[in-house]
Structure formats: structure tokens, C-alpha cells
mmCIF file of C-alpha atoms in Angstrom:
data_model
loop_
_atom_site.group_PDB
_atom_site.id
_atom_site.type_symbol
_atom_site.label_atom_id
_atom_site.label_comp_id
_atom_site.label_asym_id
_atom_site.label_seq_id
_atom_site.Cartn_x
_atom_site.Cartn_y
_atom_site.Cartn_z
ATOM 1 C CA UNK N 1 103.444 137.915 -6.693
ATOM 2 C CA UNK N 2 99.785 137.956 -8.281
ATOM 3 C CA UNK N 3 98.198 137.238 -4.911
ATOM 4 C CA UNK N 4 99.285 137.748 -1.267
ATOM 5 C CA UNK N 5 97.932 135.853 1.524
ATOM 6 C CA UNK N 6 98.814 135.816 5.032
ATOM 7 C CA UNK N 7 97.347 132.668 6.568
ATOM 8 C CA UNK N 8 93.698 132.694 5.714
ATOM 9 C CA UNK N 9 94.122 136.623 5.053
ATOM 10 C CA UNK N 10 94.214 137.953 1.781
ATOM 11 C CA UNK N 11 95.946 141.398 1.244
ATOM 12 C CA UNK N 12 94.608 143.179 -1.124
ATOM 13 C CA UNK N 13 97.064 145.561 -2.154
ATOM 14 C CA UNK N 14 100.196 147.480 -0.171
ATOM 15 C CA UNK N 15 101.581 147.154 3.916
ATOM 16 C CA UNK N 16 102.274 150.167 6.016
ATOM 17 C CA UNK N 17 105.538 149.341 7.619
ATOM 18 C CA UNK N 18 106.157 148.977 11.279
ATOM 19 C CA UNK N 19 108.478 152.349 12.591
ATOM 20 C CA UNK N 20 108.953 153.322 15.971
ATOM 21 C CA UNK N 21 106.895 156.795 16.599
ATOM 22 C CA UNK N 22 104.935 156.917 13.698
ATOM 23 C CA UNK N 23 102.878 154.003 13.221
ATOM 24 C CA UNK N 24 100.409 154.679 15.862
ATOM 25 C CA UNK N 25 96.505 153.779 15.868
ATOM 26 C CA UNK N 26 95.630 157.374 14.802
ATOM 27 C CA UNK N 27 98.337 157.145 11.799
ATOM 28 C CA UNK N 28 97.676 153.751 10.795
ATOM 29 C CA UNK N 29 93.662 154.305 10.915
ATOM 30 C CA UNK N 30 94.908 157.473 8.405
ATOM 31 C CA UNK N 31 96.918 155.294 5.901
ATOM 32 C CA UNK N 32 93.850 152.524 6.207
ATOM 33 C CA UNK N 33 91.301 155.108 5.131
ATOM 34 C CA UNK N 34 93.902 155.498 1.841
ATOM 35 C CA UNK N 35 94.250 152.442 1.030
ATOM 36 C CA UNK N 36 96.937 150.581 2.861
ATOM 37 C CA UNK N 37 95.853 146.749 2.784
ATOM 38 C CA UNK N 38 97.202 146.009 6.238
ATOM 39 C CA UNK N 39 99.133 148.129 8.894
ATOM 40 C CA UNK N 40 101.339 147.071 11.204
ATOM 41 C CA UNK N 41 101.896 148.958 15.161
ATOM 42 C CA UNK N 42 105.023 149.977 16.041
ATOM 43 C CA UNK N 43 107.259 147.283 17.639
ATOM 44 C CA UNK N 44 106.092 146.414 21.012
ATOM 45 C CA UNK N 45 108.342 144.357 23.985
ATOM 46 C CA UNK N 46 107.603 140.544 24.374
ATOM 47 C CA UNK N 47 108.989 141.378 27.818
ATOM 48 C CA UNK N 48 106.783 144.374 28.274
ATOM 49 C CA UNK N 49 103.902 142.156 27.033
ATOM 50 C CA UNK N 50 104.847 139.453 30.058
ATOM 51 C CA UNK N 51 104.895 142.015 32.676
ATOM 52 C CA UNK N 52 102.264 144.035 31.565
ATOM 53 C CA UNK N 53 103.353 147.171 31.498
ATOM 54 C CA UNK N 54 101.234 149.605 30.359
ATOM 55 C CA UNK N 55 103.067 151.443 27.457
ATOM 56 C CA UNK N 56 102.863 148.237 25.641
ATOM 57 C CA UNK N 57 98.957 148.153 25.962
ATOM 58 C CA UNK N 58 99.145 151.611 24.460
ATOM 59 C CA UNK N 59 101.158 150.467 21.373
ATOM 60 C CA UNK N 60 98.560 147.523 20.896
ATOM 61 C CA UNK N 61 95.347 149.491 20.615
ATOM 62 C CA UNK N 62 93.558 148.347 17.227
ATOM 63 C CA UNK N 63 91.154 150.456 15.187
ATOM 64 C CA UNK N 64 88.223 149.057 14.090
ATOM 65 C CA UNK N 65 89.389 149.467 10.798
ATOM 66 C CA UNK N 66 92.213 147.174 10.991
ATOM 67 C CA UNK N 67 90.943 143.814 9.162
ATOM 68 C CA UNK N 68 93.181 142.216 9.221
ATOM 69 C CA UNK N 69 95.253 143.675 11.780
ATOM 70 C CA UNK N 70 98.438 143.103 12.857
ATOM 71 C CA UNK N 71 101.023 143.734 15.966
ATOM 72 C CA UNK N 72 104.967 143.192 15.639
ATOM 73 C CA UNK N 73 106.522 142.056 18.785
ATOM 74 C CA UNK N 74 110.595 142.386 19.368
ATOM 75 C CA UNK N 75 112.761 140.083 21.822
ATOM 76 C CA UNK N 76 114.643 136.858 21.745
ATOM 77 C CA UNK N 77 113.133 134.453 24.339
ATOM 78 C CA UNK N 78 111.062 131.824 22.983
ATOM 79 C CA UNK N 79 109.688 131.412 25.808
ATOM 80 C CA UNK N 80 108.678 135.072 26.327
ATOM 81 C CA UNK N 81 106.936 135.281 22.842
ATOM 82 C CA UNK N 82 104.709 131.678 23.973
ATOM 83 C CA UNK N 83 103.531 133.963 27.063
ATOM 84 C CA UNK N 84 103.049 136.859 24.969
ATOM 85 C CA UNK N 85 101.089 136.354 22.000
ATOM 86 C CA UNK N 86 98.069 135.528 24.257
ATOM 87 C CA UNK N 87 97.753 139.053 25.349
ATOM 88 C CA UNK N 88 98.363 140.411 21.411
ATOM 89 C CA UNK N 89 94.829 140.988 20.213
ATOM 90 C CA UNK N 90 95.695 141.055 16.728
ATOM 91 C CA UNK N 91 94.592 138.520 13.788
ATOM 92 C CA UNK N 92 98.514 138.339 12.844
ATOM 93 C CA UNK N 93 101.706 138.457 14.663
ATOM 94 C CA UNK N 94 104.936 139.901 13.368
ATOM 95 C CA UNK N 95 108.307 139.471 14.707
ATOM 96 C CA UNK N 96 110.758 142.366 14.642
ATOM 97 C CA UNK N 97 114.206 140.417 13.612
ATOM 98 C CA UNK N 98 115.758 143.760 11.759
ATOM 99 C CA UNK N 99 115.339 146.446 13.585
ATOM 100 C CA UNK N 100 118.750 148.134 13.299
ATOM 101 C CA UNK N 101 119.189 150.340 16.487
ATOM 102 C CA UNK N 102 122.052 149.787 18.750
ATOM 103 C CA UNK N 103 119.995 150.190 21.597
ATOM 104 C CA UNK N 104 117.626 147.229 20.571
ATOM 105 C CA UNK N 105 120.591 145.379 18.735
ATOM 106 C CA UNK N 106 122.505 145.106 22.212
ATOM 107 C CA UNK N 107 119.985 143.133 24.055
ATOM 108 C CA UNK N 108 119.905 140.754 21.059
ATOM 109 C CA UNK N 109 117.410 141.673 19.411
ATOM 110 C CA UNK N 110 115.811 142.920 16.500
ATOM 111 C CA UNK N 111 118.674 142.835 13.317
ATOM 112 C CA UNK N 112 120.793 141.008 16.008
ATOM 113 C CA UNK N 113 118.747 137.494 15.326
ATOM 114 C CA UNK N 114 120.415 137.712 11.697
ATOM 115 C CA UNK N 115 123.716 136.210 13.287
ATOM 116 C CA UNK N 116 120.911 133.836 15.430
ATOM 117 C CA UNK N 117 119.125 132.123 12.249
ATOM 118 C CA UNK N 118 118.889 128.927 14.779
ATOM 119 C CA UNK N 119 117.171 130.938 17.556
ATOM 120 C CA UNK N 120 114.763 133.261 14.809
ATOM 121 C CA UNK N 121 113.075 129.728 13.937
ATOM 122 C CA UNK N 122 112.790 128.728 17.333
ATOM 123 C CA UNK N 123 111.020 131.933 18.048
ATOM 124 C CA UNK N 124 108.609 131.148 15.482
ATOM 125 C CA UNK N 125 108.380 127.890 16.433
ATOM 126 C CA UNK N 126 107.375 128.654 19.898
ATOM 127 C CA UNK N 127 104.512 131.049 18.579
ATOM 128 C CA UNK N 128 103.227 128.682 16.218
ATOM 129 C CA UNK N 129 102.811 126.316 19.702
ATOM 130 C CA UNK N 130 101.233 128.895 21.197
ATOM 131 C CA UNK N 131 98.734 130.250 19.004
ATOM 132 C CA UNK N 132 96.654 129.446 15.692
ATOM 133 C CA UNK N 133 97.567 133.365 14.578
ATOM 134 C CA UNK N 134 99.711 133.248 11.070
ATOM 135 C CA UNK N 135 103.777 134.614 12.260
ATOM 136 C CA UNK N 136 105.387 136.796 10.001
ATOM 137 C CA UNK N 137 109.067 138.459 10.030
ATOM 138 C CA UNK N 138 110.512 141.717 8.999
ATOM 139 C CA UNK N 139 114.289 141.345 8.846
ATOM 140 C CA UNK N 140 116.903 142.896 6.833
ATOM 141 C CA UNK N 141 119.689 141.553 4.525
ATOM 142 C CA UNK N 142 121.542 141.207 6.814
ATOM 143 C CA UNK N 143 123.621 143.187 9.748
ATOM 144 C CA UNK N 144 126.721 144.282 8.237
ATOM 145 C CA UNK N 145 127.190 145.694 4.556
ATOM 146 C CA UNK N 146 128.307 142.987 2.138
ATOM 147 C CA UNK N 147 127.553 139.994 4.541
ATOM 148 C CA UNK N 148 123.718 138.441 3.713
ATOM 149 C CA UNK N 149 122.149 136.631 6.198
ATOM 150 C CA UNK N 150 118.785 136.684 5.203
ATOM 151 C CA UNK N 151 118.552 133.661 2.857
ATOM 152 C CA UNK N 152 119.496 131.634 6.133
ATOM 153 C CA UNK N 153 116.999 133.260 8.442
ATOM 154 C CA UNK N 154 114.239 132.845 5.638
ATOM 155 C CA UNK N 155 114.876 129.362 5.249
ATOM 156 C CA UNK N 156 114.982 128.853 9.256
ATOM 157 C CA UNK N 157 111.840 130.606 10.124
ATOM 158 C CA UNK N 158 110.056 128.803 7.033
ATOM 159 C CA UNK N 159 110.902 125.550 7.979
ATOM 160 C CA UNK N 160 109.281 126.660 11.509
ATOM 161 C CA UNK N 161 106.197 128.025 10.258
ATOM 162 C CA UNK N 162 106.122 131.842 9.280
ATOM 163 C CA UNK N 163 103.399 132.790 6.837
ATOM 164 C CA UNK N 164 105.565 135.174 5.366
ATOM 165 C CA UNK N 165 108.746 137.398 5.636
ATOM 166 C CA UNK N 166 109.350 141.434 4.421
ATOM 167 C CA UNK N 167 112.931 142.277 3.871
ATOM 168 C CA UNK N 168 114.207 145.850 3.955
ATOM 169 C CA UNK N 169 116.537 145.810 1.642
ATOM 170 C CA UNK N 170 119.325 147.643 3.695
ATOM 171 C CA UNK N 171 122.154 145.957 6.152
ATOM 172 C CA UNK N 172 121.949 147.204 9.842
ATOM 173 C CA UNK N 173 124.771 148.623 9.815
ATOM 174 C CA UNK N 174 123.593 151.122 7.115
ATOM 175 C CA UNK N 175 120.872 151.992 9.426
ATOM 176 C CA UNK N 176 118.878 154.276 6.660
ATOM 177 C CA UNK N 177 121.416 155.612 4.517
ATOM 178 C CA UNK N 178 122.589 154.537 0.712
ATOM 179 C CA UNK N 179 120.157 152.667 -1.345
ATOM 180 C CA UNK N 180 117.889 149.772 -0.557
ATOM 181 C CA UNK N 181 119.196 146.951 -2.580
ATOM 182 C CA UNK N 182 115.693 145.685 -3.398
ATOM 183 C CA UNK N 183 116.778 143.451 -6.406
ATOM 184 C CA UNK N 184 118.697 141.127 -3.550
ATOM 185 C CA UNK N 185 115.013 141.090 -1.878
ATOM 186 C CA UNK N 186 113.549 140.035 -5.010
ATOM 187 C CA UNK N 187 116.079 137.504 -5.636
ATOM 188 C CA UNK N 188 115.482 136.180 -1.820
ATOM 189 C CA UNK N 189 111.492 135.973 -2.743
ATOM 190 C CA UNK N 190 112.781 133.266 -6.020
ATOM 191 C CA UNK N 191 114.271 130.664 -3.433
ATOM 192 C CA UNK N 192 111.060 130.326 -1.021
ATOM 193 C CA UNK N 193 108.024 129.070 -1.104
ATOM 194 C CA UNK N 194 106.888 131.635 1.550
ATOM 195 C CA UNK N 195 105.844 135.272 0.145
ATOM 196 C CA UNK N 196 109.502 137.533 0.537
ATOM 197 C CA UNK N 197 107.283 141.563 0.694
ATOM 198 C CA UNK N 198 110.153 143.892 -0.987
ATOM 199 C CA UNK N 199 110.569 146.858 1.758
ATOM 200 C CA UNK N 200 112.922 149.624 1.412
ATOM 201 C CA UNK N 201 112.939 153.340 -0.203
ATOM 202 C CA UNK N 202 110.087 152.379 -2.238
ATOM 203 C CA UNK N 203 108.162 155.253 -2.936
ATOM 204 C CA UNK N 204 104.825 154.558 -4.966
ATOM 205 C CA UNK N 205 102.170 151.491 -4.941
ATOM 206 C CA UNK N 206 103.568 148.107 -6.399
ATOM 207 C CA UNK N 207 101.051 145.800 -5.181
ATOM 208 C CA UNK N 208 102.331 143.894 -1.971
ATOM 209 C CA UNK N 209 105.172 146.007 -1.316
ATOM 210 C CA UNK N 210 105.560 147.478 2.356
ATOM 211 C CA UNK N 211 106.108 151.133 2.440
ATOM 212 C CA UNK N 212 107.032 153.271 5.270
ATOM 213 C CA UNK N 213 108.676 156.645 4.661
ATOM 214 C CA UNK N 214 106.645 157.260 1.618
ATOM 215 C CA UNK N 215 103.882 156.687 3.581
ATOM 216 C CA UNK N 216 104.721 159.230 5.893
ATOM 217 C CA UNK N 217 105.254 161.862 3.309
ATOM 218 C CA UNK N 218 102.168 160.959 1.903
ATOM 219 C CA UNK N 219 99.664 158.474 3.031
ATOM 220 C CA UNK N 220 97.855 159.164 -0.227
ATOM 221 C CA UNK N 221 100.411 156.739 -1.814
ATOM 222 C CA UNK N 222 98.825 153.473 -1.205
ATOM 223 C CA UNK N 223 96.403 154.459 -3.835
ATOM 224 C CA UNK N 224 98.207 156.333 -5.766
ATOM 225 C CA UNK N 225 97.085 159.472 -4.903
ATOM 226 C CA UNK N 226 99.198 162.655 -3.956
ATOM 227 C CA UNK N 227 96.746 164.302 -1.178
ATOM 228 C CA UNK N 228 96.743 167.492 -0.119
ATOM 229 C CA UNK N 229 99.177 168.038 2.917
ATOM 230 C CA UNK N 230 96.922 170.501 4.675
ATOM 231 C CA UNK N 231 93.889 168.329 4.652
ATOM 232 C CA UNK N 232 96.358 165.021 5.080
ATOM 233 C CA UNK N 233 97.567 167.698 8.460
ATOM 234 C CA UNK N 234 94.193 168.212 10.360
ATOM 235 C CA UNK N 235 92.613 164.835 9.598
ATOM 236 C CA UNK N 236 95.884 163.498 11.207
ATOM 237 C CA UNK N 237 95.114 165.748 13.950
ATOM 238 C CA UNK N 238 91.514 164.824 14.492
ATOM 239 C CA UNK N 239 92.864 161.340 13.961
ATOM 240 C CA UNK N 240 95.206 161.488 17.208
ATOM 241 C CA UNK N 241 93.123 163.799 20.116
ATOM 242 C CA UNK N 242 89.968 160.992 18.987
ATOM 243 C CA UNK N 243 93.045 158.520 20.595
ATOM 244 C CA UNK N 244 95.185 160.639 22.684
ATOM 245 C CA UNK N 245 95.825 163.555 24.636
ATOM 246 C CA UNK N 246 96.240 166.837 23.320
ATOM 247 C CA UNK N 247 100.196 167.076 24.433
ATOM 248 C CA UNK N 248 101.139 164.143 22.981
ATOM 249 C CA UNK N 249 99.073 165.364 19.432
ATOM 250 C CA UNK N 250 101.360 168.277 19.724
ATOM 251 C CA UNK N 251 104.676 166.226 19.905
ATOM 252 C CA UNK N 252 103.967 164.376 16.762
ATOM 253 C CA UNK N 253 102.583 167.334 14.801
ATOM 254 C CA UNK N 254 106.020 168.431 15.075
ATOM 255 C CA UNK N 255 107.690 165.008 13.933
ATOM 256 C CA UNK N 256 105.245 164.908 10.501
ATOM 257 C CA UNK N 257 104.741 168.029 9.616
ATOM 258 C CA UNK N 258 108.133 168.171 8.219
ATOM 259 C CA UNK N 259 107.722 164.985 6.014
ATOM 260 C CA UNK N 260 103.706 166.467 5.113
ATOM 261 C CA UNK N 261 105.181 169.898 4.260
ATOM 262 C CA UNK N 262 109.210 169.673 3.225
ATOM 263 C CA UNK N 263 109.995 171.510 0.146
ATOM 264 C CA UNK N 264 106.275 173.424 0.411
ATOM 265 C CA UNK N 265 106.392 177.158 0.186
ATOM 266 C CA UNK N 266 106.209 178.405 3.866
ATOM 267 C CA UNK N 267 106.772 175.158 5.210
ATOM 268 C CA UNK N 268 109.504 176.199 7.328
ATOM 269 C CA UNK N 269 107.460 179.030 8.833
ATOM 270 C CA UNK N 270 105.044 176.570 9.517
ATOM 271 C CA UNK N 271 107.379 174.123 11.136
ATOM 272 C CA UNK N 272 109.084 176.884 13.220
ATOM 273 C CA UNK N 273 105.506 177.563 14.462
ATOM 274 C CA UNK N 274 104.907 174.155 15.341
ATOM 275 C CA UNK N 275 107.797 173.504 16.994
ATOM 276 C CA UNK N 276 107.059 176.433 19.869
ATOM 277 C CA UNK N 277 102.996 175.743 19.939
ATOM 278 C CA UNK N 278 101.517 174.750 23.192
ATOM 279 C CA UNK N 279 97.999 173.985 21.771
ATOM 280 C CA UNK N 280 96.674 172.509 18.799
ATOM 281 C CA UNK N 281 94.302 175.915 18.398
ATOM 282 C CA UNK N 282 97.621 177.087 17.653
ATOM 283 C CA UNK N 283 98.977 174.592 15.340
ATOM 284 C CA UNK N 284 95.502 175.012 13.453
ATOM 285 C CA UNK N 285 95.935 178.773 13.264
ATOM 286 C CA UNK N 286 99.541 178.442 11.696
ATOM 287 C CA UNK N 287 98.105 175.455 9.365
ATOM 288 C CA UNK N 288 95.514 178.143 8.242
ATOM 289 C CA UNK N 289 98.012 181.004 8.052
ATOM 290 C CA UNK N 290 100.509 178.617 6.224
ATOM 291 C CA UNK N 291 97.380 177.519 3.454
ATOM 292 C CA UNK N 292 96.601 180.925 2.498
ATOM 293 C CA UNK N 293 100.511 181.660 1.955
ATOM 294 C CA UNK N 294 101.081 178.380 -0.172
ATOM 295 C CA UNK N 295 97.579 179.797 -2.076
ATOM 296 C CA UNK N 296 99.266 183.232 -2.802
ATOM 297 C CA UNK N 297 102.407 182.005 -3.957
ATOM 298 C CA UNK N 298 100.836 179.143 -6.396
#
């Protein structure tokens, strides 16, 4: 596609895609400042939204960066989404309708709405009732290998109003492993007249493609940069204790560090330190120790 717009919003270049632990305000305001167009939160609960619980305000915090900005919501009550979107604060809505975990799968939702293409359009539906916001979907091809279910939900949840719809390229069922078929997703993106964003092991800028475990590696890759993992490390870091509390900056030091630094010289030294830190002095100390090693051995 030459152009990508989302409701009034134009995206100018590549999406940062929605995943569960990572896509936080201090990450996403780190892939923003490299050039991701727009960045989506992690998935947050319609029903948590309803009853206001307070996890799901955490999820929804917005940097001022974010313009456009966008929040994906998971569930599968119409009605539930109509009470929710009032208290999303973002200029664009997204509805989770692939996550492939059995524990979200089971309660009928994410990937689950695949076999529902009836009840993913009235989801949308009740959204675009409820607010002026554009809707967008992230689905998959479909929940189990060999069985596509996408073209159906497409068609549904364009008929009922979605802006546009990203397709990982993997069944459920596959969870992450094989190859993303993103040919199929291509295909998909011929039959509608609704934007189809290609998502799925894609590894380097292409536009308006959604990345996510690329990103991760290397945030750097939305504009085609490969950034130094050190310096990618402690801006992260100032990044997250600017949003959150020093514990929970040590947690996910120890979740990226192995994406920022796999296959680096002393990178497992480093990660073994990281793992038993208690402070983020100390994770500085072994970033610092774990620099002048990688310098030595260049």
C-alpha cells in the first residue's frame, strides 16, 4: 500500500505490535523515539476496563509521544466493549481477535473469535455505536493450521466498520513456531477494501508492516538502523524508573536483555548477572563491565 490511513490518521511508516509484557509506555515511548509510526499497549481486559480495576489503568498510560496513539482491548461482549471504550483514552481502538494463548482462548477470546466471524463484527459494531474513534483488528489466519478463517472475519468486521485489520500470518495453534505465511496475508489485503498490515517474523522496515519481535531485538529497526545494544539497554532503563518502580525495571531488564544482547560476546555473563541483581546500580555496573568486555574482544 502507498499510503496508510487509519481513520483521519495517517501512518507514516511501520506499527509496533501489541505483546503481552513488552509493549509498555516506557518501551513503546523507546521504539517511538526510532521511528515506529504508531505503537500499540499491550492487550488490556474490556472486563477489567468495566470494573475498573486498576492494572488495566496501568496498561493504558499514553506517552506524550504517542500521536496517534492507540490501545487494544480483548473480550467478547459487545456490550462490554460499548462500556469500555469510554474509559480508553486513546485516538484509536484495537481489538485483540488473535491472540493465541489457551488461557485467553478459553474464555473466548482473542484467536477464539476466528470460529465467531458473526460475533467479531458485532463487536465492532457495538464500538462504532459507541464512539467516533476509528476500530481496528489484529487477528490471525486462522486457529488451527491449514483451516483460514480470516478472509471471513475480514469481511465481517469490514462490513461493520473497522478502519483496518493486521494479520499475523501464523494459525493459533502454531502459537510462534514455523514460518509466518505472510504471502496468505498479502493475498487477504487483494480482496478488501480495508488496509490488511502484513504481521509476522518480519524483521526489517517495509513501510506499513507491524513488527514485534524485531522490534524487541532492536528498536533501531523501524528506521533502519541497527543501534547499539548498550545504549538501546540504559535508555530503556531510564525509559522505565521515569514510569515505574525500580523492582519492576529490574524484572524486565531481565526479559530484554536477552533479545538486546543474544549472540553478543559476554552476553551470557551479562544475563547471568541480571538475572540475580537486586538494583539497577547493579545491572548498570554489569552493563559497564559487559561494554568494556565486548570492546576487548572486537
Amino acid at each position: 500500500m502507498d499510503e496508510l490511513y487509519i481513520g483521519k490518521y495517517k501512518i507514516d511508516g511501520d506499527i509496533l505490535a501489541p505483546m503481552a509484557g513488552y509493549t509498555d509506555i516506557a518501551f513503546r515511548e523507546l521504539c517511538r523515539a526510532n521511528g515506529a509510526a504508531l505503537t500499540v499497549t499491550e492487550m488490556v481486559s474490556v472486563r477489567g476496563l468495566v470494573h475498573e480495576s486498576r492494572a488495566t489503568e496501568t496498561l493504558m498510560r499514553l506517552s506524550e509521544c504517542e500521536s496517534p496513539s492507540c490501545i487494544q482491548l480483548f473480550g467478547n461482549d459487545p456490550d462490554d466493549f460499548a462500556r469500555a471504550v469510554s474509559k480508553a483514552p486513546s485516538d484509536i481502538i484495537d481489538i485483540n481477535m488473535g491472540c493465541p494463548m489457551p488461557k485467553i482462548v478459553k474464555n473466548g477470546d482473542g484467536s477464539a473469535l476466528l470460529d465467531n466471524p458473526e460475533l467479531a463484527g458485532k463487536i465492532v459494531a457495538s464500538l462504532k455505536n459507541a464512539t467516533d474513534k476509528p476500530i481496528t483488528v489484529k487477528t490471525r489466519l486462522g486457529r488451527r493450521i491449514g483451516v483460514d478463517r480470516a478472509e471471513e472475519l475480514i469481511e465481517s468486521v469490514q462490513k461493520a466498520g473497522a478502519a483496518a485489520v493486521a494479520v499475523h500470518g501464523r494459525y493459533a495453534e502454531q502459537l510462534y513456531s514455523g514460518s509466518a505465511d505472510l504471502e496468505k496475508v498479502k493475498a487477504l489485503g487483494r480482496k478488501f477494501n480495508i488496509p490488511v498490515i502484513p504481521n509476522g517474523d518480519i524483521a526489517e522496515r517495509g513501510g506499513h508492516v507491524m513488527i514485534g519481535r524485531a522490534a524487541i531485538k532492536n528498536p533501531g529497526v523501524f528506521s533502519g538502523k541497527t543501534l547499539n545494544p548498550f545504549d538501546v539497554a540504559r535508555r530503556h532503563i531510564q525509559l522505565m524508573l521515569k514510569y515505574f518502580d525500580e523492582h519492576y525495571a529490574v524484572v524486565q531488564t531481565r526479559k530484554f536483555f536477552p533479545y538486546y544482547f543474544g549472540g553478543l560476546t559476554g552476553g551470557k555473563a551479562l544475563r547471568a548477572k541480571t538475572n540475580v541483581a537486586q538494583n539497577i546500580s547493579q545491572i548498570l555496573s554489569a552493563l559497564d563491565d559487559a561494554e568494556r568486555a565486548a570492546k576487548i574482544n572486537q
